[in-house]
mmCIF file of N, CA, C and O in Angstrom:
data_model
loop_
_atom_site.group_PDB
_atom_site.id
_atom_site.type_symbol
_atom_site.label_atom_id
_atom_site.label_comp_id
_atom_site.label_asym_id
_atom_site.label_seq_id
_atom_site.Cartn_x
_atom_site.Cartn_y
_atom_site.Cartn_z
ATOM 1 N N ILE A 1 -7.495 3.553 -8.084
ATOM 2 C CA ILE A 1 -6.816 4.338 -7.515
ATOM 3 C C ILE A 1 -6.189 5.846 -7.529
ATOM 4 O O ILE A 1 -5.306 6.641 -6.293
ATOM 5 N N ASN A 2 -6.247 6.278 -9.062
ATOM 6 C CA ASN A 2 -6.158 7.784 -9.225
ATOM 7 C C ASN A 2 -7.170 8.777 -8.292
ATOM 8 O O ASN A 2 -6.510 9.729 -7.680
ATOM 9 N N THR A 3 -7.741 8.537 -7.320
ATOM 10 C CA THR A 3 -8.966 8.920 -6.230
ATOM 11 C C THR A 3 -7.931 9.501 -5.629
ATOM 12 O O THR A 3 -8.455 10.464 -4.283
ATOM 13 N N VAL A 4 -6.835 8.379 -5.176
ATOM 14 C CA VAL A 4 -6.672 9.315 -3.974
ATOM 15 C C VAL A 4 -5.371 9.911 -3.809
ATOM 16 O O VAL A 4 -4.975 10.339 -3.203
ATOM 17 N N ASN A 5 -5.438 10.382 -5.315
ATOM 18 C CA ASN A 5 -4.586 11.704 -5.402
ATOM 19 C C ASN A 5 -5.540 13.316 -4.810
ATOM 20 O O ASN A 5 -4.736 14.344 -4.647
ATOM 21 N N SER A 6 -6.644 12.991 -4.868
ATOM 22 C CA SER A 6 -7.823 13.935 -3.695
ATOM 23 C C SER A 6 -8.196 14.113 -3.227
ATOM 24 O O SER A 6 -8.245 13.135 -1.691
ATOM 25 N N GLY A 7 -7.311 14.643 -2.059
ATOM 26 C CA GLY A 7 -7.544 15.211 -0.922
ATOM 27 C C GLY A 7 -9.241 15.067 -0.570
ATOM 28 O O GLY A 7 -9.518 14.294 0.805
ATOM 29 N N SER A 8 -9.669 15.909 -1.321
ATOM 30 C CA SER A 8 -11.948 15.150 -1.293
ATOM 31 C C SER A 8 -11.745 13.568 -1.019
ATOM 32 O O SER A 8 -13.584 13.974 -0.248
ATOM 33 N N TYR A 9 -11.350 12.667 -1.968
ATOM 34 C CA TYR A 9 -11.897 11.673 -2.520
ATOM 35 C C TYR A 9 -11.516 10.872 -1.296
ATOM 36 O O TYR A 9 -11.393 9.462 -1.614
ATOM 37 N N ARG A 10 -10.487 11.507 -1.575
ATOM 38 C CA ARG A 10 -9.119 9.811 -1.328
ATOM 39 C C ARG A 10 -9.461 8.902 -0.098
ATOM 40 O O ARG A 10 -9.256 7.854 0.320
ATOM 41 N N ASP A 11 -10.033 9.858 1.457
ATOM 42 C CA ASP A 11 -10.361 8.462 2.614
ATOM 43 C C ASP A 11 -11.283 7.872 1.985
ATOM 44 O O ASP A 11 -11.802 6.603 2.412
ATOM 45 N N VAL A 12 -12.324 7.893 0.895
ATOM 46 C CA VAL A 12 -13.015 7.699 0.519
ATOM 47 C C VAL A 12 -12.683 6.396 -0.426
ATOM 48 O O VAL A 12 -12.396 4.655 -0.477
ATOM 49 N N ALA A 13 -11.501 6.713 -1.100
ATOM 50 C CA ALA A 13 -10.513 5.629 -2.075
ATOM 51 C C ALA A 13 -10.683 4.612 -1.053
ATOM 52 O O ALA A 13 -10.218 3.688 -1.697
ATOM 53 N N VAL A 14 -9.686 5.252 -0.231
ATOM 54 C CA VAL A 14 -8.735 4.076 0.976
ATOM 55 C C VAL A 14 -9.279 3.174 1.667
ATOM 56 O O VAL A 14 -8.682 1.671 1.384
ATOM 57 N N ALA A 15 -10.621 3.236 1.500
ATOM 58 C CA ALA A 15 -11.530 2.944 2.687
ATOM 59 C C ALA A 15 -11.434 0.907 1.275
ATOM 60 O O ALA A 15 -12.097 0.441 1.579
ATOM 61 N N TYR A 16 -12.215 1.486 0.142
ATOM 62 C CA TYR A 16 -12.968 0.978 -1.175
ATOM 63 C C TYR A 16 -11.633 0.039 -0.746
ATOM 64 O O TYR A 16 -11.980 -1.190 -1.479
ATOM 65 N N LEU A 17 -10.429 1.040 -1.008
ATOM 66 C CA LEU A 17 -9.469 0.006 -1.636
ATOM 67 C C LEU A 17 -8.717 -1.506 -0.417
ATOM 68 O O LEU A 17 -8.567 -2.840 -1.158
ATOM 69 N N VAL A 18 -8.865 -1.362 0.504
ATOM 70 C CA VAL A 18 -8.879 -1.659 2.373
ATOM 71 C C VAL A 18 -9.339 -2.534 1.954
ATOM 72 O O VAL A 18 -8.755 -3.913 1.849
ATOM 73 N N GLU A 19 -10.901 -2.238 1.418
ATOM 74 C CA GLU A 19 -11.838 -4.148 1.353
ATOM 75 C C GLU A 19 -12.180 -4.926 0.479
ATOM 76 O O GLU A 19 -11.953 -5.519 0.716
ATOM 77 N N ALA A 20 -11.565 -4.366 -1.012
ATOM 78 C CA ALA A 20 -10.923 -4.694 -1.643
ATOM 79 C C ALA A 20 -10.707 -5.245 -1.906
ATOM 80 O O ALA A 20 -9.887 -6.879 -2.887
ATOM 81 N N ALA A 21 -9.240 -5.147 -1.795
ATOM 82 C CA ALA A 21 -7.781 -5.939 -2.097
ATOM 83 C C ALA A 21 -7.743 -6.582 -0.586
ATOM 84 O O ALA A 21 -6.731 -7.418 -0.745
ATOM 85 N N ARG A 22 -8.522 -7.648 -0.243
ATOM 86 C CA ARG A 22 -8.849 -7.927 0.683
ATOM 87 C C ARG A 22 -9.420 -9.593 -0.462
ATOM 88 O O ARG A 22 -8.405 -10.399 1.009
ATOM 89 N N GLU A 23 -9.420 -9.291 -1.674
ATOM 90 C CA GLU A 23 -9.371 -10.705 -2.686
ATOM 91 C C GLU A 23 -8.165 -10.113 -3.141
ATOM 92 O O GLU A 23 -7.589 -9.250 -3.228
ATOM 93 N N GLN A 24 -7.230 -11.616 -3.282
ATOM 94 C CA GLN A 24 -6.095 -11.929 -3.457
ATOM 95 C C GLN A 24 -5.281 -10.974 -4.684
ATOM 96 O O GLN A 24 -4.202 -10.619 -5.540
ATOM 97 N N LYS A 25 -6.519 -11.122 -5.473
ATOM 98 C CA LYS A 25 -6.270 -10.323 -6.841
ATOM 99 C C LYS A 25 -6.302 -9.088 -6.951
ATOM 100 O O LYS A 25 -4.980 -8.696 -7.794
ATOM 101 N N VAL A 26 -7.083 -8.204 -6.607
ATOM 102 C CA VAL A 26 -7.118 -7.092 -5.666
ATOM 103 C C VAL A 26 -5.988 -6.488 -5.806
ATOM 104 O O VAL A 26 -5.047 -6.069 -5.884
ATOM 105 N N ALA A 27 -5.347 -7.706 -5.108
ATOM 106 C CA ALA A 27 -4.250 -6.752 -4.055
ATOM 107 C C ALA A 27 -2.875 -7.177 -4.351
ATOM 108 O O ALA A 27 -2.250 -6.200 -4.758
ATOM 109 N N GLN A 28 -2.909 -7.999 -5.467
ATOM 110 C CA GLN A 28 -1.805 -7.823 -6.945
ATOM 111 C C GLN A 28 -1.622 -7.287 -7.287
ATOM 112 O O GLN A 28 -1.365 -6.993 -8.571
ATOM 113 N N ALA A 29 -2.598 -6.842 -8.071
ATOM 114 C CA ALA A 29 -3.119 -6.110 -9.218
ATOM 115 C C ALA A 29 -2.641 -3.904 -8.753
ATOM 116 O O ALA A 29 -2.573 -3.608 -9.412
ATOM 117 N N LEU A 30 -2.687 -4.224 -7.441
ATOM 118 C CA LEU A 30 -2.431 -3.083 -6.822
ATOM 119 C C LEU A 30 -0.067 -2.719 -7.055
ATOM 120 O O LEU A 30 0.367 -1.870 -6.384
ATOM 121 N N TYR A 31 -0.377 -3.937 -7.308
ATOM 122 C CA TYR A 31 1.769 -3.619 -6.947
ATOM 123 C C TYR A 31 2.129 -2.774 -8.222
ATOM 124 O O TYR A 31 3.483 -2.180 -7.517
ATOM 125 N N GLY A 32 1.767 -2.886 -8.883
ATOM 126 C CA GLY A 32 2.236 -1.756 -9.814
ATOM 127 C C GLY A 32 1.954 -0.618 -9.358
ATOM 128 O O GLY A 32 3.338 0.484 -10.008
ATOM 129 N N PRO A 33 1.258 -0.336 -9.091
ATOM 130 C CA PRO A 33 0.597 1.344 -9.481
ATOM 131 C C PRO A 33 2.072 1.848 -7.828
ATOM 132 O O PRO A 33 1.953 2.850 -8.159
ATOM 133 N N LEU A 34 1.732 0.113 -7.226
ATOM 134 C CA LEU A 34 2.680 0.928 -5.657
ATOM 135 C C LEU A 34 3.998 1.380 -6.535
ATOM 136 O O LEU A 34 4.595 2.250 -5.671
ATOM 137 N N GLU A 35 4.922 0.857 -7.233
ATOM 138 C CA GLU A 35 5.729 0.501 -7.855
ATOM 139 C C GLU A 35 5.570 1.936 -8.729
ATOM 140 O O GLU A 35 6.953 2.522 -8.640
ATOM 141 N N GLN A 36 4.948 2.711 -9.562
ATOM 142 C CA GLN A 36 5.189 3.406 -10.198
ATOM 143 C C GLN A 36 4.245 4.494 -10.676
ATOM 144 O O GLN A 36 4.711 5.576 -11.122
ATOM 145 N N GLY A 37 3.450 4.563 -8.969
ATOM 146 C CA GLY A 37 2.883 5.693 -9.447
ATOM 147 C C GLY A 37 3.193 6.945 -8.493
ATOM 148 O O GLY A 37 4.677 7.326 -8.566
ATOM 149 N N THR A 38 2.366 7.628 -8.816
ATOM 150 C CA THR A 38 2.031 9.207 -7.740
ATOM 151 C C THR A 38 2.578 9.105 -5.799
ATOM 152 O O THR A 38 2.537 8.146 -5.908
ATOM 153 N N LYS A 39 3.485 10.347 -5.346
ATOM 154 C CA LYS A 39 3.829 9.771 -4.508
ATOM 155 C C LYS A 39 2.822 10.013 -3.518
ATOM 156 O O LYS A 39 2.623 8.811 -2.473
ATOM 157 N N ASP A 40 1.407 10.231 -3.442
ATOM 158 C CA ASP A 40 0.680 10.299 -3.049
ATOM 159 C C ASP A 40 -0.105 8.295 -2.854
ATOM 160 O O ASP A 40 -0.961 7.429 -1.732
ATOM 161 N N GLU A 41 0.083 8.092 -4.093
ATOM 162 C CA GLU A 41 -1.110 6.727 -4.526
ATOM 163 C C GLU A 41 0.879 5.425 -3.602
ATOM 164 O O GLU A 41 0.050 4.545 -2.965
ATOM 165 N N LYS A 42 1.470 5.641 -3.960
ATOM 166 C CA LYS A 42 2.608 4.835 -3.070
ATOM 167 C C LYS A 42 1.688 4.898 -1.668
ATOM 168 O O LYS A 42 2.146 3.597 -0.723
ATOM 169 N N ILE A 43 1.930 6.407 -0.788
ATOM 170 C CA ILE A 43 1.243 5.944 0.529
ATOM 171 C C ILE A 43 0.352 5.257 0.388
ATOM 172 O O ILE A 43 1.023 4.676 1.631
ATOM 173 N N GLN A 44 -0.359 5.767 0.038
ATOM 174 C CA GLN A 44 -1.598 5.215 0.403
ATOM 175 C C GLN A 44 -1.909 4.214 0.045
ATOM 176 O O GLN A 44 -2.917 2.580 1.174
ATOM 177 N N LEU A 45 -1.094 3.330 -1.120
ATOM 178 C CA LEU A 45 -1.853 2.194 -1.369
ATOM 179 C C LEU A 45 -0.744 1.048 -0.583
ATOM 180 O O LEU A 45 -0.628 0.067 -0.273
ATOM 181 N N SER A 46 0.423 1.859 -0.025
ATOM 182 C CA SER A 46 1.426 1.150 1.475
ATOM 183 C C SER A 46 0.365 0.551 2.160
ATOM 184 O O SER A 46 0.175 -0.246 2.906
ATOM 185 N N ARG A 47 -0.557 2.212 2.755
ATOM 186 C CA ARG A 47 -1.244 2.065 3.881
ATOM 187 C C ARG A 47 -2.439 0.839 3.682
ATOM 188 O O ARG A 47 -2.631 -0.186 4.520
ATOM 189 N N VAL A 48 -3.358 0.926 2.169
ATOM 190 C CA VAL A 48 -3.897 -0.482 1.975
ATOM 191 C C VAL A 48 -3.350 -2.047 1.799
ATOM 192 O O VAL A 48 -4.250 -3.242 3.091
ATOM 193 N N LEU A 49 -2.177 -1.996 1.989
ATOM 194 C CA LEU A 49 -1.074 -3.608 1.617
ATOM 195 C C LEU A 49 -0.662 -3.916 3.598
ATOM 196 O O LEU A 49 -0.900 -4.705 3.631
ATOM 197 N N ALA A 50 -1.062 -3.142 3.613
ATOM 198 C CA ALA A 50 -0.665 -2.694 5.645
ATOM 199 C C ALA A 50 -1.133 -3.574 5.573
ATOM 200 O O ALA A 50 -1.461 -4.574 7.205
ATOM 201 N N VAL A 51 -2.724 -2.849 5.726
ATOM 202 C CA VAL A 51 -4.274 -3.779 6.662
ATOM 203 C C VAL A 51 -4.526 -4.889 5.428
ATOM 204 O O VAL A 51 -5.246 -6.245 6.456
ATOM 205 N N SER A 52 -4.319 -5.008 4.700
ATOM 206 C CA SER A 52 -5.834 -5.991 3.668
ATOM 207 C C SER A 52 -4.447 -7.305 3.192
ATOM 208 O O SER A 52 -5.017 -8.168 1.809
ATOM 209 N N GLY A 53 -3.302 -6.111 2.939
ATOM 210 C CA GLY A 53 -2.187 -7.446 1.577
ATOM 211 C C GLY A 53 -1.269 -8.773 2.452
ATOM 212 O O GLY A 53 -2.053 -9.202 3.425
ATOM 213 N N GLU A 54 -1.318 -10.116 1.931
ATOM 214 C CA GLU A 54 -0.757 -10.932 2.560
ATOM 215 C C GLU A 54 0.233 -11.450 2.580
ATOM 216 O O GLU A 54 1.242 -10.373 2.263
ATOM 217 N N ALA A 55 1.440 -12.794 2.864
ATOM 218 C CA ALA A 55 3.198 -12.346 2.653
ATOM 219 C C ALA A 55 3.320 -12.160 1.038
ATOM 220 O O ALA A 55 4.575 -11.467 1.635
ATOM 221 N N ASP A 56 2.902 -12.292 0.149
ATOM 222 C CA ASP A 56 3.263 -11.889 -1.205
ATOM 223 C C ASP A 56 3.890 -10.617 -1.039
ATOM 224 O O ASP A 56 4.734 -10.007 -2.426
ATOM 225 N N ALA A 57 2.751 -10.137 -0.519
ATOM 226 C CA ALA A 57 2.863 -8.240 -0.203
ATOM 227 C C ALA A 57 4.322 -7.788 0.315
ATOM 228 O O ALA A 57 5.115 -7.251 -0.113
ATOM 229 N N VAL A 58 5.070 -9.014 0.827
ATOM 230 C CA VAL A 58 6.509 -8.026 2.259
ATOM 231 C C VAL A 58 7.532 -7.513 0.776
ATOM 232 O O VAL A 58 8.249 -6.805 0.694
ATOM 233 N N PRO A 59 7.541 -8.308 -0.202
ATOM 234 C CA PRO A 59 8.696 -8.174 -1.414
ATOM 235 C C PRO A 59 8.146 -6.855 -2.315
ATOM 236 O O PRO A 59 9.387 -5.781 -2.265
ATOM 237 N N ILE A 60 7.553 -6.642 -2.114
ATOM 238 C CA ILE A 60 7.210 -5.079 -2.941
ATOM 239 C C ILE A 60 6.881 -3.812 -1.680
ATOM 240 O O ILE A 60 7.886 -3.047 -1.870
ATOM 241 N N LEU A 61 6.359 -4.480 -0.723
ATOM 242 C CA LEU A 61 6.860 -3.155 0.857
ATOM 243 C C LEU A 61 8.346 -2.515 0.863
ATOM 244 O O LEU A 61 7.816 -2.301 1.486
ATOM 245 N N GLU A 62 8.895 -4.036 1.007
ATOM 246 C CA GLU A 62 10.480 -3.858 1.014
ATOM 247 C C GLU A 62 11.190 -2.394 0.045
ATOM 248 O O GLU A 62 12.204 -2.100 0.572
ATOM 249 N N LYS A 63 10.309 -3.126 -1.219
ATOM 250 C CA LYS A 63 11.488 -2.419 -2.410
ATOM 251 C C LYS A 63 10.805 -1.000 -1.839
ATOM 252 O O LYS A 63 11.145 0.359 -2.308
ATOM 253 N N THR A 64 9.458 -0.307 -1.356
ATOM 254 C CA THR A 64 9.261 0.688 -1.005
ATOM 255 C C THR A 64 9.609 1.221 -0.127
ATOM 256 O O THR A 64 9.689 2.383 -0.208
ATOM 257 N N SER A 65 9.870 0.663 0.591
ATOM 258 C CA SER A 65 10.354 0.837 2.325
ATOM 259 C C SER A 65 12.491 1.660 1.290
ATOM 260 O O SER A 65 12.719 3.123 2.291
ATOM 261 N N ARG A 66 12.362 2.056 0.055
ATOM 262 C CA ARG A 66 14.507 2.211 0.005
ATOM 263 C C ARG A 66 13.740 3.225 -1.466
ATOM 264 O O ARG A 66 14.686 3.092 -1.577
ATOM 265 N N ASP A 67 12.033 3.081 -1.685
ATOM 266 C CA ASP A 67 11.859 4.231 -2.267
ATOM 267 C C ASP A 67 12.851 5.069 -1.816
ATOM 268 O O ASP A 67 13.357 5.749 -1.177
ATOM 269 N N SER A 68 13.178 6.059 -3.118
ATOM 270 C CA SER A 68 13.880 7.579 -2.859
ATOM 271 C C SER A 68 13.341 8.856 -2.436
ATOM 272 O O SER A 68 13.844 9.762 -1.871
ATOM 273 N N ASP A 69 11.859 8.430 -2.613
ATOM 274 C CA ASP A 69 11.033 10.033 -1.293
ATOM 275 C C ASP A 69 10.973 9.583 -0.688
ATOM 276 O O ASP A 69 10.582 8.368 -0.122
ATOM 277 N N GLY A 70 11.751 10.721 0.107
ATOM 278 C CA GLY A 70 11.592 9.754 2.086
ATOM 279 C C GLY A 70 10.561 9.658 2.970
ATOM 280 O O GLY A 70 10.697 8.505 3.410
ATOM 281 N N GLU A 71 9.270 10.428 2.351
ATOM 282 C CA GLU A 71 8.004 9.983 2.770
ATOM 283 C C GLU A 71 7.207 8.369 2.509
ATOM 284 O O GLU A 71 6.906 8.538 2.702
ATOM 285 N N VAL A 72 7.927 8.523 0.694
ATOM 286 C CA VAL A 72 7.264 6.425 0.776
ATOM 287 C C VAL A 72 8.003 5.867 1.319
ATOM 288 O O VAL A 72 7.592 5.165 1.622
ATOM 289 N N ALA A 73 9.246 6.178 1.987
ATOM 290 C CA ALA A 73 10.066 4.961 2.083
ATOM 291 C C ALA A 73 9.703 4.886 3.269
ATOM 292 O O ALA A 73 9.386 3.564 3.864
ATOM 293 N N GLN A 74 9.748 6.142 4.228
ATOM 294 C CA GLN A 74 8.520 6.293 5.020
ATOM 295 C C GLN A 74 7.486 5.191 5.370
ATOM 296 O O GLN A 74 7.590 4.212 6.289
ATOM 297 N N GLU A 75 6.521 5.378 5.166
ATOM 298 C CA GLU A 75 5.270 4.469 5.213
ATOM 299 C C GLU A 75 5.191 3.896 4.619
ATOM 300 O O GLU A 75 5.117 2.469 5.048
ATOM 301 N N GLY A 76 6.587 2.851 3.917
ATOM 302 C CA GLY A 76 6.375 1.649 3.290
ATOM 303 C C GLY A 76 7.758 1.105 4.077
ATOM 304 O O GLY A 76 6.974 -0.566 4.848
ATOM 305 N N LEU A 77 8.003 1.445 4.693
ATOM 306 C CA LEU A 77 9.136 1.444 5.574
ATOM 307 C C LEU A 77 7.437 0.567 7.173
ATOM 308 O O LEU A 77 7.781 -0.102 8.165
ATOM 309 N N ARG A 78 6.686 1.896 6.946
ATOM 310 C CA ARG A 78 5.624 1.288 8.446
ATOM 311 C C ARG A 78 4.751 0.298 7.990
ATOM 312 O O ARG A 78 4.525 -0.127 8.983
ATOM 313 N N ALA A 79 4.574 0.636 6.948
ATOM 314 C CA ALA A 79 3.297 -0.510 6.027
ATOM 315 C C ALA A 79 4.233 -1.897 6.058
ATOM 316 O O ALA A 79 3.274 -2.777 6.887
ATOM 317 N N LEU A 80 5.101 -2.141 5.875
ATOM 318 C CA LEU A 80 5.896 -3.430 6.109
ATOM 319 C C LEU A 80 5.495 -4.105 7.842
ATOM 320 O O LEU A 80 5.472 -4.947 7.554
ATOM 321 N N ARG A 81 6.609 -3.224 8.001
ATOM 322 C CA ARG A 81 6.340 -3.621 9.996
ATOM 323 C C ARG A 81 4.668 -4.207 10.647
ATOM 324 O O ARG A 81 4.310 -4.818 11.129
ATOM 325 N N SER A 82 4.051 -2.726 10.050
ATOM 326 C CA SER A 82 2.711 -3.309 10.450
ATOM 327 C C SER A 82 1.754 -4.535 9.699
ATOM 328 O O SER A 82 1.292 -5.596 10.186
ATOM 329 N N LEU A 83 2.272 -5.361 8.160
ATOM 330 C CA LEU A 83 1.817 -6.386 8.239
ATOM 331 C C LEU A 83 2.847 -7.887 8.591
ATOM 332 O O LEU A 83 1.790 -8.575 8.985
ATOM 333 N N ARG A 84 3.839 -7.415 8.250
ATOM 334 C CA ARG A 84 4.154 -7.940 8.911
ATOM 335 C C ARG A 84 3.836 -9.018 10.679
ATOM 336 O O ARG A 84 3.718 -10.076 10.943
ATOM 337 N N ALA A 85 3.415 -7.819 11.495
ATOM 338 C CA ALA A 85 3.078 -7.948 12.467
ATOM 339 C C ALA A 85 1.484 -8.842 12.589
ATOM 340 O O ALA A 85 1.748 -9.550 13.635
ATOM 341 N N ARG A 86 0.749 -8.072 11.347
ATOM 342 C CA ARG A 86 -0.197 -9.054 11.344
ATOM 343 C C ARG A 86 -0.289 -10.238 11.128
ATOM 344 O O ARG A 86 -1.075 -11.076 11.197
ATOM 345 N N LEU A 87 0.922 -10.856 10.086
ATOM 346 C CA LEU A 87 0.952 -11.156 9.822
ATOM 347 C C LEU A 87 1.091 -12.548 10.584
ATOM 348 O O LEU A 87 1.584 -13.365 10.312
ATOM 349 N N LYS A 88 2.689 -12.091 11.649
ATOM 350 C CA LYS A 88 2.942 -12.379 12.652
ATOM 351 C C LYS A 88 3.867 -13.584 11.403
ATOM 352 O O LYS A 88 4.743 -14.142 11.592
ATOM 353 N N ILE A 89 5.185 -13.277 11.280
ATOM 354 C CA ILE A 89 6.164 -13.175 10.296
ATOM 355 C C ILE A 89 7.313 -11.886 10.520
ATOM 356 O O ILE A 89 7.215 -10.992 10.935
#
């Protein structure tokens, strides 16, 4: 997760997390860092959950969409919309 803070390895880390988060236990392990991580971690983990998350990620992304940092909140809202559209909820 910390690797998403590195510009040179961010894409690799995100791709790995997208695949790994397809397993429910892995996706759930991302919820804590999504709430308490750095700005970059929150943004990238929101994107990961938008692609690989399940319905239980909705409350976490709703909380992220209300983050005090405007960029994090915007990405959280975008991820929430994407997840809802993908799950048709």
